[in-house]
Amino acid sequence: MADEVFFYRLSRKFVDEQFDVPEEAKEVMYYSLAIGHHLGIVDCLRADLACSLTGYRDWVAKLPEGSEARRKMEGFLTFGEITIYREHCHMLACAFDRLRKADNVLAEQELGWTNTFMDQLTALYNDPHMYLMVRSR
């Protein structure tokens, strides 16, 4: 696992049309897009937040032990990557907001990460087509 952790935010999507796709297949592809599947889609992700692996471990360890939020965020440490969708927003925002409001729990740098992550969660909540990915490069 790399020494840095990046929080990527989906910034845009486009259909990869570099291959000559038969018309019949294009119809299926565009139909699948219309109903929400990602067939033939290229996601463009932008890193909005980066922290050291040690910093990430320490920050996430401040979430309540056994909590769903901590389990979700520790998934990165287990799998090397996690994806955060709109349905995770409320749970994660509540957990990190409690950390943010607690006295002397977060170091200054962790408070900055929390604020940026909360901004990402807000953007995700407001755009159901967006998602976040936490991973190393």
CSV table of N, CA and C in Angstrom, one decimal:
chain,number,residue,atom,x,y,z
A,1,MET,N,0.9,-1.2,0.0
A,1,MET,CA,0.0,0.0,0.0
A,1,MET,C,0.9,1.2,0.0
A,2,ALA,N,0.5,2.2,-0.7
A,2,ALA,CA,1.3,3.5,-0.9
A,2,ALA,C,1.2,4.3,0.4
A,3,ASP,N,2.1,5.3,0.5
A,3,ASP,CA,2.2,6.1,1.7
A,3,ASP,C,1.2,7.3,1.7
A,4,GLU,N,0.4,7.5,0.6
A,4,GLU,CA,-0.5,8.5,0.6
A,4,GLU,C,-1.9,8.0,0.3
A,5,VAL,N,-2.9,8.7,0.8
A,5,VAL,CA,-4.3,8.3,0.6
A,5,VAL,C,-5.0,9.5,-0.1
A,6,PHE,N,-5.7,9.2,-1.2
A,6,PHE,CA,-6.3,10.3,-2.0
A,6,PHE,C,-7.8,10.1,-2.0
A,7,PHE,N,-8.5,11.2,-1.9
A,7,PHE,CA,-10.0,11.2,-2.0
A,7,PHE,C,-10.3,11.8,-3.3
A,8,TYR,N,-10.8,11.0,-4.2
A,8,TYR,CA,-11.1,11.4,-5.6
A,8,TYR,C,-12.6,11.6,-5.7
A,9,ARG,N,-12.9,12.7,-6.4
A,9,ARG,CA,-14.3,13.0,-6.6
A,9,ARG,C,-14.6,12.9,-8.1
A,10,LEU,N,-15.7,12.3,-8.5
A,10,LEU,CA,-16.0,12.2,-9.9
A,10,LEU,C,-16.3,13.6,-10.4
A,11,SER,N,-15.5,14.0,-11.4
A,11,SER,CA,-15.7,15.4,-11.9
A,11,SER,C,-16.5,15.4,-13.2
A,12,ARG,N,-16.4,14.4,-14.0
A,12,ARG,CA,-17.3,14.3,-15.2
A,12,ARG,C,-17.2,12.9,-15.8
A,13,LYS,N,-18.1,12.6,-16.7
A,13,LYS,CA,-18.2,11.4,-17.4
A,13,LYS,C,-18.3,11.6,-18.9
A,14,PHE,N,-17.8,10.7,-19.6
A,14,PHE,CA,-18.1,10.7,-21.1
A,14,PHE,C,-18.1,9.3,-21.6
A,15,VAL,N,-18.7,9.2,-22.8
A,15,VAL,CA,-18.8,7.9,-23.4
A,15,VAL,C,-17.5,7.7,-24.3
A,16,ASP,N,-16.9,6.6,-24.0
A,16,ASP,CA,-15.6,6.3,-24.8
A,16,ASP,C,-16.1,5.7,-26.2
A,17,GLU,N,-15.8,6.6,-27.2
A,17,GLU,CA,-16.2,6.2,-28.5
A,17,GLU,C,-15.0,6.0,-29.4
A,18,GLN,N,-13.9,5.6,-28.9
A,18,GLN,CA,-12.7,5.5,-29.7
A,18,GLN,C,-12.8,4.3,-30.6
A,19,PHE,N,-13.7,3.3,-30.4
A,19,PHE,CA,-13.8,2.2,-31.3
A,19,PHE,C,-15.0,2.4,-32.2
A,20,ASP,N,-15.0,1.8,-33.3
A,20,ASP,CA,-16.1,1.9,-34.2
A,20,ASP,C,-17.2,0.9,-33.7
A,21,VAL,N,-18.2,1.4,-33.1
A,21,VAL,CA,-19.2,0.6,-32.5
A,21,VAL,C,-20.4,0.5,-33.5
A,22,PRO,N,-20.9,-0.7,-33.7
A,22,PRO,CA,-22.0,-0.9,-34.7
A,22,PRO,C,-23.3,-0.2,-34.1
A,23,GLU,N,-24.1,0.3,-35.0
A,23,GLU,CA,-25.3,1.1,-34.6
A,23,GLU,C,-26.2,0.3,-33.6
A,24,GLU,N,-26.3,-1.0,-33.8
A,24,GLU,CA,-27.2,-1.8,-32.9
A,24,GLU,C,-26.6,-1.7,-31.4
A,25,ALA,N,-25.3,-1.8,-31.3
A,25,ALA,CA,-24.6,-1.8,-30.0
A,25,ALA,C,-24.7,-0.4,-29.4
A,26,LYS,N,-24.6,0.7,-30.3
A,26,LYS,CA,-24.8,2.0,-29.7
A,26,LYS,C,-26.1,2.2,-29.1
A,27,GLU,N,-27.2,1.7,-29.7
A,27,GLU,CA,-28.5,1.8,-29.2
A,27,GLU,C,-28.6,1.2,-27.8
A,28,VAL,N,-28.0,0.0,-27.6
A,28,VAL,CA,-27.9,-0.7,-26.3
A,28,VAL,C,-27.1,0.2,-25.3
A,29,MET,N,-26.0,0.7,-25.7
A,29,MET,CA,-25.2,1.5,-24.9
A,29,MET,C,-25.9,2.8,-24.4
A,30,TYR,N,-26.5,3.5,-25.3
A,30,TYR,CA,-27.2,4.7,-24.9
A,30,TYR,C,-28.5,4.4,-24.1
A,31,TYR,N,-29.1,3.3,-24.4
A,31,TYR,CA,-30.3,2.9,-23.6
A,31,TYR,C,-29.8,2.6,-22.1
A,32,SER,N,-28.7,1.9,-22.0
A,32,SER,CA,-28.2,1.5,-20.7
A,32,SER,C,-27.8,2.8,-19.9
A,33,LEU,N,-27.3,3.8,-20.6
A,33,LEU,CA,-27.0,5.1,-20.0
A,33,LEU,C,-28.2,5.7,-19.5
A,34,ALA,N,-29.3,5.7,-20.3
A,34,ALA,CA,-30.5,6.3,-19.9
A,34,ALA,C,-31.1,5.7,-18.6
A,35,ILE,N,-30.9,4.4,-18.4
A,35,ILE,CA,-31.5,3.7,-17.3
A,35,ILE,C,-30.5,3.6,-16.1
A,36,GLY,N,-29.3,4.2,-16.3
A,36,GLY,CA,-28.4,4.4,-15.2
A,36,GLY,C,-27.2,3.4,-15.1
A,37,HIS,N,-27.0,2.6,-16.1
A,37,HIS,CA,-25.8,1.7,-16.1
A,37,HIS,C,-24.6,2.4,-16.7
A,38,HIS,N,-23.5,2.0,-16.4
A,38,HIS,CA,-22.2,2.6,-16.8
A,38,HIS,C,-21.5,1.9,-18.0
A,39,LEU,N,-22.2,1.3,-18.8
A,39,LEU,CA,-21.6,0.6,-20.0
A,39,LEU,C,-21.0,1.6,-20.9
A,40,GLY,N,-19.7,1.5,-21.2
A,40,GLY,CA,-19.0,2.3,-22.1
A,40,GLY,C,-18.7,3.7,-21.6
A,41,ILE,N,-18.8,3.9,-20.3
A,41,ILE,CA,-18.6,5.2,-19.7
A,41,ILE,C,-17.2,5.3,-19.1
A,42,VAL,N,-16.5,6.4,-19.3
A,42,VAL,CA,-15.2,6.7,-18.7
A,42,VAL,C,-15.4,7.7,-17.6
A,43,ASP,N,-15.1,7.4,-16.4
A,43,ASP,CA,-15.2,8.4,-15.3
A,43,ASP,C,-13.9,9.2,-15.1
A,44,CYS,N,-14.1,10.5,-14.9
A,44,CYS,CA,-12.9,11.3,-14.7
A,44,CYS,C,-12.9,11.7,-13.3
A,45,LEU,N,-11.9,11.3,-12.6
A,45,LEU,CA,-11.8,11.6,-11.1
A,45,LEU,C,-10.8,12.6,-10.8
A,46,ARG,N,-11.0,13.5,-9.9
A,46,ARG,CA,-10.1,14.5,-9.5
A,46,ARG,C,-9.8,14.4,-8.0
A,47,ALA,N,-8.6,14.4,-7.6
A,47,ALA,CA,-8.2,14.3,-6.2
A,47,ALA,C,-8.4,15.7,-5.5
A,48,ASP,N,-9.4,15.7,-4.5
A,48,ASP,CA,-9.7,16.9,-3.8
A,48,ASP,C,-9.0,16.9,-2.4
A,49,LEU,N,-8.5,15.7,-2.0
A,49,LEU,CA,-7.9,15.6,-0.6
A,49,LEU,C,-6.9,14.6,-0.7
A,50,ALA,N,-5.8,14.8,0.0
A,50,ALA,CA,-4.7,13.8,0.1
A,50,ALA,C,-4.1,13.9,1.5
A,51,CYS,N,-3.8,12.8,2.1
A,51,CYS,CA,-3.2,12.7,3.4
A,51,CYS,C,-2.3,11.5,3.5
A,52,SER,N,-1.4,11.5,4.4
A,52,SER,CA,-0.5,10.4,4.6
A,52,SER,C,-1.3,9.2,5.1
A,53,LEU,N,-0.7,8.0,4.8
A,53,LEU,CA,-1.4,6.8,5.3
A,53,LEU,C,-1.5,6.7,6.8
A,54,THR,N,-0.4,7.2,7.4
A,54,THR,CA,-0.4,7.2,8.9
A,54,THR,C,-1.4,8.2,9.4
A,55,GLY,N,-1.5,9.4,8.8
A,55,GLY,CA,-2.5,10.4,9.2
A,55,GLY,C,-3.9,9.9,9.0
A,56,TYR,N,-4.1,9.2,7.9
A,56,TYR,CA,-5.5,8.6,7.6
A,56,TYR,C,-5.8,7.6,8.7
A,57,ARG,N,-4.9,6.7,9.0
A,57,ARG,CA,-5.1,5.7,10.1
A,57,ARG,C,-5.5,6.4,11.4
A,58,ASP,N,-4.7,7.4,11.8
A,58,ASP,CA,-5.0,8.1,13.1
A,58,ASP,C,-6.3,8.8,13.0
A,59,TRP,N,-6.6,9.4,11.9
A,59,TRP,CA,-7.9,10.2,11.8
A,59,TRP,C,-9.1,9.3,11.9
A,60,VAL,N,-9.1,8.2,11.1
A,60,VAL,CA,-10.2,7.2,11.1
A,60,VAL,C,-10.3,6.5,12.4
A,61,ALA,N,-9.2,6.3,13.1
A,61,ALA,CA,-9.3,5.7,14.5
A,61,ALA,C,-10.0,6.5,15.5
A,62,LYS,N,-10.2,7.8,15.2
A,62,LYS,CA,-11.0,8.6,16.1
A,62,LYS,C,-12.5,8.5,16.0
A,63,LEU,N,-12.9,7.8,15.0
A,63,LEU,CA,-14.3,7.5,14.8
A,63,LEU,C,-14.7,6.4,15.9
A,64,PRO,N,-15.9,6.4,16.4
A,64,PRO,CA,-16.2,5.4,17.4
A,64,PRO,C,-16.0,3.9,17.0
A,65,GLU,N,-15.3,3.2,17.8
A,65,GLU,CA,-15.0,1.8,17.5
A,65,GLU,C,-16.3,1.0,17.3
A,66,GLY,N,-16.3,0.2,16.3
A,66,GLY,CA,-17.5,-0.6,15.9
A,66,GLY,C,-18.6,0.1,15.2
A,67,SER,N,-18.4,1.4,14.9
A,67,SER,CA,-19.4,2.2,14.2
A,67,SER,C,-19.3,1.9,12.7
A,68,GLU,N,-20.5,2.1,12.0
A,68,GLU,CA,-20.5,1.8,10.6
A,68,GLU,C,-19.6,2.8,9.8
A,69,ALA,N,-19.5,4.0,10.3
A,69,ALA,CA,-18.6,5.0,9.6
A,69,ALA,C,-17.1,4.5,9.7
A,70,ARG,N,-16.7,4.1,10.9
A,70,ARG,CA,-15.3,3.6,11.0
A,70,ARG,C,-15.1,2.4,10.2
A,71,ARG,N,-16.1,1.4,10.2
A,71,ARG,CA,-15.9,0.2,9.3
A,71,ARG,C,-15.8,0.6,7.9
A,72,LYS,N,-16.6,1.6,7.4
A,72,LYS,CA,-16.6,2.0,6.0
A,72,LYS,C,-15.2,2.6,5.7
A,73,MET,N,-14.7,3.5,6.5
A,73,MET,CA,-13.5,4.2,6.2
A,73,MET,C,-12.3,3.2,6.4
A,74,GLU,N,-12.3,2.3,7.3
A,74,GLU,CA,-11.3,1.3,7.5
A,74,GLU,C,-11.2,0.3,6.3
A,75,GLY,N,-12.3,0.3,5.5
A,75,GLY,CA,-12.3,-0.6,4.3
A,75,GLY,C,-11.1,-0.2,3.4
A,76,PHE,N,-10.7,1.0,3.4
A,76,PHE,CA,-9.5,1.4,2.6
A,76,PHE,C,-8.2,0.6,3.1
A,77,LEU,N,-8.1,0.5,4.4
A,77,LEU,CA,-6.9,-0.2,5.0
A,77,LEU,C,-6.9,-1.6,4.7
A,78,THR,N,-8.1,-2.2,4.5
A,78,THR,CA,-8.3,-3.6,4.2
A,78,THR,C,-8.1,-3.9,2.7
A,79,PHE,N,-8.9,-3.1,1.9
A,79,PHE,CA,-9.0,-3.4,0.5
A,79,PHE,C,-8.2,-2.5,-0.4
A,80,GLY,N,-7.6,-1.4,0.1
A,80,GLY,CA,-6.8,-0.5,-0.7
A,80,GLY,C,-7.6,0.5,-1.4
A,81,GLU,N,-9.0,0.4,-1.3
A,81,GLU,CA,-9.8,1.3,-2.0
A,81,GLU,C,-11.3,1.2,-1.4
A,82,ILE,N,-11.9,2.3,-1.3
A,82,ILE,CA,-13.4,2.3,-1.0
A,82,ILE,C,-14.1,3.3,-1.9
A,83,THR,N,-15.3,3.0,-2.2
A,83,THR,CA,-16.2,3.9,-3.0
A,83,THR,C,-17.3,4.4,-2.0
A,84,ILE,N,-17.5,5.7,-2.1
A,84,ILE,CA,-18.6,6.3,-1.2
A,84,ILE,C,-19.6,6.8,-2.2
A,85,TYR,N,-20.8,6.3,-2.0
A,85,TYR,CA,-22.0,6.7,-2.7
A,85,TYR,C,-22.9,7.6,-1.9
A,86,ARG,N,-23.9,8.1,-2.5
A,86,ARG,CA,-24.9,9.0,-1.9
A,86,ARG,C,-25.5,8.4,-0.6
A,87,GLU,N,-25.8,7.1,-0.7
A,87,GLU,CA,-26.4,6.4,0.5
A,87,GLU,C,-25.5,6.4,1.7
A,88,HIS,N,-24.2,6.7,1.6
A,88,HIS,CA,-23.3,6.7,2.7
A,88,HIS,C,-23.2,8.1,3.3
A,89,CYS,N,-23.7,9.1,2.6
A,89,CYS,CA,-23.5,10.5,3.0
A,89,CYS,C,-23.9,10.8,4.5
A,90,HIS,N,-25.2,10.4,4.8
A,90,HIS,CA,-25.7,10.8,6.1
A,90,HIS,C,-24.9,10.2,7.2
A,91,MET,N,-24.6,8.9,7.1
A,91,MET,CA,-23.9,8.2,8.1
A,91,MET,C,-22.5,8.8,8.3
A,92,LEU,N,-21.8,9.0,7.2
A,92,LEU,CA,-20.4,9.6,7.3
A,92,LEU,C,-20.5,11.0,7.8
A,93,ALA,N,-21.4,11.8,7.3
A,93,ALA,CA,-21.4,13.2,7.7
A,93,ALA,C,-21.8,13.3,9.2
A,94,CYS,N,-22.7,12.5,9.7
A,94,CYS,CA,-23.0,12.6,11.1
A,94,CYS,C,-21.8,12.2,11.9
A,95,ALA,N,-21.1,11.2,11.6
A,95,ALA,CA,-19.9,10.7,12.3
A,95,ALA,C,-18.8,11.7,12.3
A,96,PHE,N,-18.5,12.3,11.1
A,96,PHE,CA,-17.4,13.3,11.1
A,96,PHE,C,-17.8,14.6,11.6
A,97,ASP,N,-19.0,15.0,11.6
A,97,ASP,CA,-19.5,16.2,12.2
A,97,ASP,C,-19.4,16.1,13.7
A,98,ARG,N,-19.7,14.9,14.3
A,98,ARG,CA,-19.5,14.8,15.8
A,98,ARG,C,-18.0,14.9,16.1
A,99,LEU,N,-17.1,14.4,15.3
A,99,LEU,CA,-15.7,14.5,15.5
A,99,LEU,C,-15.3,16.0,15.5
A,100,ARG,N,-15.8,16.7,14.5
A,100,ARG,CA,-15.5,18.1,14.3
A,100,ARG,C,-15.9,19.0,15.4
A,101,LYS,N,-17.1,18.6,16.0
A,101,LYS,CA,-17.6,19.4,17.1
A,101,LYS,C,-17.0,19.0,18.5
A,102,ALA,N,-16.4,17.9,18.6
A,102,ALA,CA,-15.9,17.4,19.9
A,102,ALA,C,-14.6,18.3,20.2
A,103,ASP,N,-14.5,18.6,21.5
A,103,ASP,CA,-13.3,19.4,22.0
A,103,ASP,C,-12.0,18.6,22.0
A,104,ASN,N,-11.0,19.1,21.4
A,104,ASN,CA,-9.7,18.6,21.4
A,104,ASN,C,-9.5,17.1,20.9
A,105,VAL,N,-10.4,16.8,20.0
A,105,VAL,CA,-10.3,15.4,19.4
A,105,VAL,C,-9.4,15.4,18.2
A,106,LEU,N,-9.7,16.4,17.3
A,106,LEU,CA,-9.0,16.4,16.0
A,106,LEU,C,-7.8,17.4,16.1
A,107,ALA,N,-6.7,17.0,15.5
A,107,ALA,CA,-5.6,17.9,15.3
A,107,ALA,C,-6.0,18.9,14.2
A,108,GLU,N,-5.2,20.0,14.1
A,108,GLU,CA,-5.6,21.0,13.1
A,108,GLU,C,-5.6,20.5,11.7
A,109,GLN,N,-4.7,19.6,11.3
A,109,GLN,CA,-4.6,19.0,10.0
A,109,GLN,C,-5.8,18.1,9.8
A,110,GLU,N,-6.2,17.3,10.8
A,110,GLU,CA,-7.4,16.5,10.7
A,110,GLU,C,-8.7,17.2,10.6
A,111,LEU,N,-8.7,18.4,11.2
A,111,LEU,CA,-9.9,19.3,11.1
A,111,LEU,C,-10.0,19.7,9.6
A,112,GLY,N,-8.9,20.1,9.0
A,112,GLY,CA,-8.9,20.5,7.6
A,112,GLY,C,-9.4,19.4,6.7
A,113,TRP,N,-8.9,18.1,7.0
A,113,TRP,CA,-9.3,17.0,6.2
A,113,TRP,C,-10.8,16.8,6.4
A,114,THR,N,-11.3,16.9,7.6
A,114,THR,CA,-12.7,16.7,7.9
A,114,THR,C,-13.5,17.7,7.2
A,115,ASN,N,-13.1,19.0,7.2
A,115,ASN,CA,-13.9,20.0,6.5
A,115,ASN,C,-14.0,19.8,5.0
A,116,THR,N,-12.8,19.4,4.4
A,116,THR,CA,-12.8,19.1,3.0
A,116,THR,C,-13.7,17.8,2.7
A,117,PHE,N,-13.6,16.8,3.5
A,117,PHE,CA,-14.4,15.6,3.3
A,117,PHE,C,-15.9,15.9,3.5
A,118,MET,N,-16.2,16.8,4.4
A,118,MET,CA,-17.6,17.2,4.6
A,118,MET,C,-18.1,18.0,3.3
A,119,ASP,N,-17.3,18.8,2.8
A,119,ASP,CA,-17.6,19.5,1.5
A,119,ASP,C,-17.9,18.5,0.4
A,120,GLN,N,-17.0,17.4,0.3
A,120,GLN,CA,-17.2,16.4,-0.7
A,120,GLN,C,-18.5,15.7,-0.5
A,121,LEU,N,-18.8,15.3,0.8
A,121,LEU,CA,-20.1,14.6,1.1
A,121,LEU,C,-21.3,15.5,0.7
A,122,THR,N,-21.2,16.8,0.9
A,122,THR,CA,-22.3,17.7,0.6
A,122,THR,C,-22.5,17.7,-0.9
A,123,ALA,N,-21.4,17.8,-1.7
A,123,ALA,CA,-21.5,17.8,-3.1
A,123,ALA,C,-22.1,16.5,-3.6
A,124,LEU,N,-21.6,15.4,-3.0
A,124,LEU,CA,-22.2,14.1,-3.4
A,124,LEU,C,-23.6,14.0,-3.1
A,125,TYR,N,-24.1,14.5,-2.0
A,125,TYR,CA,-25.5,14.4,-1.6
A,125,TYR,C,-26.3,15.2,-2.6
A,126,ASN,N,-25.8,16.3,-3.1
A,126,ASN,CA,-26.5,17.2,-4.0
A,126,ASN,C,-26.5,16.7,-5.4
A,127,ASP,N,-25.6,15.8,-5.8
A,127,ASP,CA,-25.5,15.3,-7.1
A,127,ASP,C,-25.5,13.8,-7.1
A,128,PRO,N,-26.6,13.1,-7.2
A,128,PRO,CA,-26.7,11.7,-7.1
A,128,PRO,C,-25.9,10.9,-8.1
A,129,HIS,N,-25.4,11.5,-9.1
A,129,HIS,CA,-24.6,10.8,-10.2
A,129,HIS,C,-23.1,10.8,-9.8
A,130,MET,N,-22.8,11.5,-8.8
A,130,MET,CA,-21.4,11.7,-8.4
A,130,MET,C,-21.1,10.6,-7.4
A,131,TYR,N,-19.8,10.3,-7.2
A,131,TYR,CA,-19.3,9.4,-6.2
A,131,TYR,C,-17.9,9.8,-5.8
A,132,LEU,N,-17.5,9.3,-4.6
A,132,LEU,CA,-16.1,9.5,-4.1
A,132,LEU,C,-15.4,8.2,-4.1
A,133,MET,N,-14.1,8.3,-4.4
A,133,MET,CA,-13.3,7.1,-4.3
A,133,MET,C,-12.1,7.4,-3.4
A,134,VAL,N,-11.8,6.6,-2.4
A,134,VAL,CA,-10.6,6.7,-1.6
A,134,VAL,C,-9.7,5.6,-1.9
A,135,ARG,N,-8.5,6.0,-2.3
A,135,ARG,CA,-7.5,5.0,-2.8
A,135,ARG,C,-6.1,5.6,-2.8
A,136,SER,N,-5.1,4.8,-3.0
A,136,SER,CA,-3.8,5.3,-3.2
A,136,SER,C,-3.6,5.5,-4.7
A,137,ARG,N,-2.6,6.1,-5.2
A,137,ARG,CA,-2.5,6.3,-6.6
A,137,ARG,C,-2.4,5.1,-7.4
